[in-house]
Short mmCIF file of C-alpha atoms in Angstrom, two decimals:
data_model
loop_
_atom_site.label_atom_id
_atom_site.label_comp_id
_atom_site.label_asym_id
_atom_site.label_seq_id
_atom_site.Cartn_x
_atom_site.Cartn_y
_atom_site.Cartn_z
CA MET A 1 133.22 -94.24 -146.59
CA ARG A 2 129.75 -92.95 -147.44
CA ARG A 3 130.55 -92.39 -151.11
CA TRP A 4 131.43 -96.09 -151.48
CA ILE A 5 128.18 -97.37 -149.96
CA PRO A 6 125.50 -97.21 -152.70
CA PHE A 7 122.43 -97.22 -150.41
CA MET A 8 123.66 -94.30 -148.30
CA LYS A 9 122.66 -90.99 -149.83
CA SER A 10 125.15 -88.14 -149.54
CA PRO A 11 123.86 -84.74 -148.43
CA PRO A 12 123.36 -82.20 -151.25
CA THR A 13 126.19 -79.84 -152.14
CA VAL A 14 125.88 -76.18 -153.11
CA ALA A 15 128.81 -74.56 -154.90
CA VAL A 16 129.40 -71.03 -153.63
CA VAL A 17 131.25 -68.62 -155.93
CA ARG A 18 132.37 -65.31 -154.48
CA LEU A 19 132.21 -62.33 -156.89
CA SER A 20 133.69 -59.39 -154.99
CA GLY A 21 135.20 -56.18 -156.33
CA THR A 22 135.15 -54.17 -159.53
CA ILE A 23 134.71 -55.73 -162.97
CA GLY A 24 137.23 -55.16 -165.74
CA SER A 25 139.68 -56.74 -168.16
CA GLY A 26 142.90 -55.29 -166.74
CA THR A 27 145.17 -56.91 -164.18
CA ARG A 28 143.99 -54.48 -161.47
CA ALA A 29 140.31 -55.47 -161.72
CA PRO A 30 139.46 -58.36 -159.38
CA LEU A 31 136.70 -59.73 -161.64
CA SER A 32 137.10 -60.58 -165.32
CA ASP A 33 135.72 -63.30 -167.56
CA ALA A 34 139.17 -64.79 -168.18
CA ALA A 35 139.99 -64.98 -164.47
CA LEU A 36 136.60 -66.38 -163.47
CA ALA A 37 136.27 -68.94 -166.29
CA PRO A 38 138.13 -71.83 -164.57
CA LEU A 39 136.48 -71.00 -161.25
CA LEU A 40 132.98 -71.15 -162.71
CA GLU A 41 133.74 -74.30 -164.68
CA LYS A 42 134.78 -76.08 -161.46
CA ALA A 43 131.82 -74.77 -159.51
CA PHE A 44 129.30 -76.13 -162.02
CA SER A 45 131.12 -79.41 -162.73
CA ARG A 46 132.68 -80.67 -159.50
CA GLY A 47 130.57 -83.08 -157.51
CA LYS A 48 127.25 -82.42 -159.29
CA PRO A 49 126.04 -79.56 -157.07
CA ALA A 50 122.34 -79.11 -156.38
CA ALA A 51 122.76 -75.37 -157.05
CA VAL A 52 125.37 -72.69 -157.58
CA ALA A 53 125.16 -69.72 -155.23
CA LEU A 54 126.79 -66.41 -156.14
CA GLU A 55 128.00 -64.17 -153.31
CA ILE A 56 128.01 -60.74 -154.98
CA ASN A 57 129.58 -57.58 -153.64
CA SER A 58 130.40 -55.40 -156.65
CA PRO A 59 129.83 -51.76 -157.64
CA GLY A 60 130.22 -52.69 -161.31
CA GLY A 61 132.77 -51.86 -163.97
CA SER A 62 133.23 -52.95 -167.58
CA PRO A 63 129.92 -53.62 -169.37
CA VAL A 64 131.58 -56.06 -171.76
CA GLN A 65 133.20 -58.12 -169.00
CA SER A 66 129.92 -58.06 -167.06
CA SER A 67 128.11 -59.38 -170.12
CA MET A 68 130.70 -62.08 -170.77
CA ILE A 69 130.70 -63.30 -167.17
CA GLY A 70 126.90 -63.27 -167.07
CA ALA A 71 126.69 -65.17 -170.36
CA ARG A 72 129.15 -67.78 -169.07
CA ILE A 73 127.05 -68.30 -165.94
CA ARG A 74 123.91 -68.75 -168.01
CA ARG A 75 125.57 -71.14 -170.45
CA LEU A 76 126.94 -73.37 -167.68
CA SER A 77 123.62 -73.30 -165.82
CA GLU A 78 121.70 -74.40 -168.89
CA GLU A 79 124.27 -77.00 -170.00
CA LYS A 80 124.48 -78.62 -166.56
CA GLY A 81 120.84 -78.12 -165.59
CA ILE A 82 121.90 -76.43 -162.34
CA PRO A 83 119.95 -73.49 -160.87
CA VAL A 84 121.82 -70.32 -159.91
CA ILE A 85 120.92 -68.22 -156.87
CA ALA A 86 122.52 -64.82 -156.22
CA PHE A 87 123.02 -63.32 -152.76
CA VAL A 88 123.82 -59.61 -152.63
CA GLU A 89 126.00 -58.36 -149.80
CA ASP A 90 126.77 -54.61 -149.58
CA VAL A 91 126.11 -53.80 -153.21
CA ALA A 92 125.20 -55.24 -156.60
CA ALA A 93 125.06 -52.12 -158.73
CA SER A 94 125.62 -51.45 -162.41
CA GLY A 95 127.76 -54.35 -163.68
CA GLY A 96 127.37 -55.99 -160.28
CA TYR A 97 123.62 -56.12 -160.84
CA TRP A 98 124.22 -57.47 -164.37
CA LEU A 99 125.94 -60.46 -162.70
CA ALA A 100 123.11 -60.85 -160.19
CA ALA A 101 120.54 -60.82 -162.99
CA ALA A 102 122.33 -63.80 -164.56
CA ALA A 103 120.98 -65.87 -161.64
CA ASP A 104 117.56 -67.50 -161.56
CA GLU A 105 116.80 -65.89 -158.21
CA ILE A 106 118.25 -62.89 -156.37
CA PHE A 107 118.23 -62.33 -152.62
CA ALA A 108 119.71 -59.47 -150.62
CA ASP A 109 120.08 -58.02 -147.15
CA ASP A 110 117.65 -55.39 -145.85
CA SER A 111 120.38 -52.76 -146.35
CA SER A 112 121.91 -53.99 -149.64
CA VAL A 113 122.30 -51.47 -152.47
CA VAL A 114 120.85 -52.79 -155.72
CA GLY A 115 120.32 -51.46 -159.24
CA SER A 116 122.07 -48.51 -160.87
CA ILE A 117 120.93 -49.75 -164.27
CA GLY A 118 122.75 -47.16 -166.32
CA VAL A 119 126.07 -46.48 -168.03
CA ILE A 120 128.69 -43.90 -167.13
CA SER A 121 131.79 -42.50 -168.80
CA ALA A 122 134.06 -40.21 -166.80
CA GLY A 123 137.24 -38.38 -167.69
CA PHE A 124 139.03 -35.07 -167.23
CA GLY A 125 140.11 -32.04 -169.22
CA ALA A 126 143.64 -30.68 -168.90
CA HIS A 127 143.95 -28.40 -171.93
CA ILE A 128 143.74 -25.16 -169.89
CA PHE A 129 146.39 -26.39 -167.45
CA LEU A 130 148.72 -27.32 -170.32
CA SER A 131 148.19 -23.95 -171.98
CA ARG A 132 149.07 -22.11 -168.77
CA GLN A 133 152.25 -24.14 -168.47
CA GLY A 134 153.24 -23.27 -172.04
CA ILE A 135 152.82 -26.85 -173.24
CA GLU A 136 151.47 -27.39 -176.74
CA ARG A 137 149.53 -30.59 -177.49
CA ARG A 138 150.29 -32.01 -180.96
CA VAL A 139 148.02 -34.69 -182.40
CA HIS A 140 148.09 -36.06 -185.95
CA THR A 141 145.51 -38.59 -187.09
CA ALA A 142 144.34 -40.45 -190.18
CA GLY A 143 140.60 -40.47 -189.58
CA SER A 144 138.54 -37.60 -188.19
CA SER A 145 137.35 -39.51 -185.11
CA LYS A 146 140.66 -40.96 -183.92
CA SER A 147 141.24 -38.26 -181.31
CA MET A 148 137.71 -38.32 -179.90
CA MET A 149 137.47 -37.07 -176.29
CA ASP A 150 141.20 -36.32 -176.06
CA PRO A 151 141.54 -34.98 -172.47
CA PHE A 152 144.37 -32.65 -173.56
CA GLN A 153 142.22 -30.83 -176.11
CA PRO A 154 139.02 -28.76 -175.67
CA GLU A 155 135.85 -30.85 -175.61
CA LYS A 156 134.05 -30.94 -178.96
CA PRO A 157 130.22 -31.04 -179.16
CA GLU A 158 130.32 -33.65 -181.93
CA ASP A 159 132.52 -35.90 -179.75
CA VAL A 160 130.11 -35.58 -176.83
CA LYS A 161 127.17 -36.45 -179.11
CA ARG A 162 129.00 -39.49 -180.43
CA LEU A 163 129.94 -40.66 -176.93
CA LYS A 164 126.37 -40.27 -175.65
CA GLY A 165 125.18 -42.35 -178.61
CA MET A 166 127.57 -45.12 -177.61
CA LEU A 167 126.46 -44.98 -173.98
CA GLU A 168 122.81 -45.17 -175.02
CA GLN A 169 123.51 -48.33 -177.04
CA ILE A 170 125.22 -49.99 -174.08
CA HIS A 171 122.40 -48.84 -171.79
CA ALA A 172 119.87 -50.44 -174.15
CA ASN A 173 121.81 -53.73 -173.95
CA PHE A 174 121.76 -53.53 -170.14
CA ILE A 175 118.02 -52.86 -170.07
CA HIS A 176 117.38 -55.76 -172.45
CA HIS A 177 119.41 -58.11 -170.23
CA VAL A 178 117.51 -57.11 -167.09
CA LYS A 179 114.08 -57.27 -168.76
CA THR A 180 114.89 -60.69 -170.20
CA ARG A 181 116.24 -62.17 -166.98
CA ARG A 182 113.60 -60.57 -164.73
CA ALA A 183 110.66 -61.05 -167.11
CA GLY A 184 107.33 -60.92 -165.31
CA LYS A 185 108.91 -59.67 -162.07
CA LEU A 186 109.72 -56.01 -162.76
CA ASP A 187 107.57 -53.09 -161.72
CA THR A 188 106.81 -50.30 -164.19
CA VAL A 189 108.23 -47.42 -162.13
CA PRO A 190 109.81 -44.89 -164.53
CA GLU A 191 113.03 -44.62 -162.45
CA LEU A 192 113.89 -48.31 -162.84
CA PHE A 193 116.33 -47.82 -165.73
CA THR A 194 117.59 -44.32 -164.95
CA GLY A 195 120.61 -45.41 -162.89
CA GLU A 196 118.61 -45.11 -159.65
CA ILE A 197 119.60 -47.37 -156.75
CA TRP A 198 117.27 -49.29 -154.46
CA ILE A 199 117.68 -50.59 -150.93
CA GLY A 200 116.67 -54.03 -149.63
CA ARG A 201 112.89 -54.43 -149.52
CA HIS A 202 112.35 -51.50 -151.85
CA ALA A 203 114.41 -53.39 -154.43
CA GLN A 204 112.08 -56.34 -153.87
CA GLU A 205 109.01 -54.15 -154.34
CA VAL A 206 110.17 -53.02 -157.80
CA GLY A 207 111.15 -56.57 -158.80
CA LEU A 208 114.94 -56.24 -158.88
CA ILE A 209 115.31 -59.00 -156.27
CA ASP A 210 113.14 -61.92 -155.21
CA GLY A 211 113.40 -61.48 -151.48
CA ILE A 212 115.40 -60.76 -148.35
CA GLY A 213 117.65 -63.56 -147.20
CA HIS A 214 121.19 -64.73 -146.44
CA LEU A 215 123.05 -67.58 -148.07
CA VAL A 216 123.59 -70.14 -145.30
CA PRO A 217 120.10 -70.14 -143.70
CA MET A 218 118.39 -70.09 -147.08
CA MET A 219 120.45 -72.99 -148.43
CA LYS A 220 119.68 -74.99 -145.28
CA GLU A 221 116.00 -74.17 -145.62
CA ARG A 222 115.97 -75.23 -149.26
CA PHE A 223 118.32 -78.24 -149.22
CA GLY A 224 118.26 -79.37 -145.60
CA ASP A 225 120.41 -78.80 -142.53
CA LYS A 226 123.08 -81.21 -143.79
CA VAL A 227 123.71 -79.31 -147.02
CA ARG A 228 127.41 -78.90 -147.77
CA LEU A 229 128.73 -75.57 -149.06
CA ARG A 230 131.75 -75.88 -151.33
CA ARG A 231 133.33 -72.44 -151.72
CA TYR A 232 135.23 -71.07 -154.71
CA GLY A 233 137.04 -67.72 -154.66
CA MET A 234 139.65 -65.75 -156.57
CA ARG A 235 143.26 -66.24 -155.50
CA ARG A 236 145.88 -63.55 -155.79
CA PRO A 237 148.85 -64.39 -158.06
CA LEU A 238 151.96 -65.62 -156.24
CA LEU A 239 154.02 -62.49 -157.02
CA GLN A 240 151.30 -60.24 -155.63
CA ARG A 241 151.14 -62.26 -152.43
CA PHE A 242 154.85 -61.63 -151.91
CA GLY A 243 154.52 -57.88 -152.58
CA ALA A 244 156.03 -57.78 -156.06
CA GLN A 245 153.18 -55.54 -157.28
CA VAL A 246 152.64 -53.35 -154.23
CA ALA A 247 152.31 -50.10 -156.19
CA SER A 248 149.84 -51.57 -158.66
CA ASP A 249 147.81 -53.10 -155.85
CA ALA A 250 147.71 -49.76 -154.03
CA ILE A 251 146.35 -47.98 -157.11
CA ALA A 252 143.80 -50.74 -157.63
CA ALA A 253 142.68 -50.43 -154.01
CA VAL A 254 142.14 -46.67 -154.40
CA GLU A 255 140.19 -47.15 -157.62
CA GLU A 256 138.01 -49.85 -156.10
CA ARG A 257 137.44 -47.78 -152.96
CA ALA A 258 136.24 -44.91 -155.16
CA GLU A 259 133.77 -47.17 -156.95
CA PHE A 260 132.26 -48.44 -153.68
CA ALA A 261 132.20 -44.87 -152.30
CA ARG A 262 129.78 -43.87 -155.07
CA PHE A 263 127.15 -45.89 -153.18
CA GLY A 264 128.05 -44.59 -149.73
CA LEU A 265 130.03 -47.72 -148.84
#
């Protein structure tokens, strides 16, 4: 009835978007720009929220998807005139911190892992194993760089140099994003952009977060005890819920577990 009575003011609403898991463009990655687009659109548009709160628990992933999701958050925030507040749970590292930095303010727990502002590329080399098994690798290309970093061939110094150049460019983009979003808040410690991680209050000391705090009490403190939290989260596709992709889900779970394990989680 309250919404139909003009002189009765409704309590403010905060849209809460949960961003949990690794970031990537494949079907196994929980977070991608395409999957989050409709979720974010609803969060910023439905019911004129006083703010959008991001619940972040991510060890990172694809730098491109991180950038696209972050850019979408910023665009919607500026178009709608709605502030964004990020709350870090266990971890917001690498691409996870990229998402957090898209917010206007970042808060975390005393034990949250934050940072890891760097870029990594990992692979394997199997050429010795293949040789011992009597297997010959045959590769034919048009273009000298088409077989760069082929795991079934010996590593080439020129390929490594080229790869490091690519990683440095992406790292520079990451640093620019953080410096832009956290302008005037960052400390000048030399380790800030080396991929180092920071815990809770130490992350606050170097300017990576704005303070220590949890979502519900902080939203009540800021918007009143009657604030309403409207939650938005990713839903698993119907076929996955009925076990049609059990094998794929199992692989995804192992991959995600490995990413979180990098931060002792």
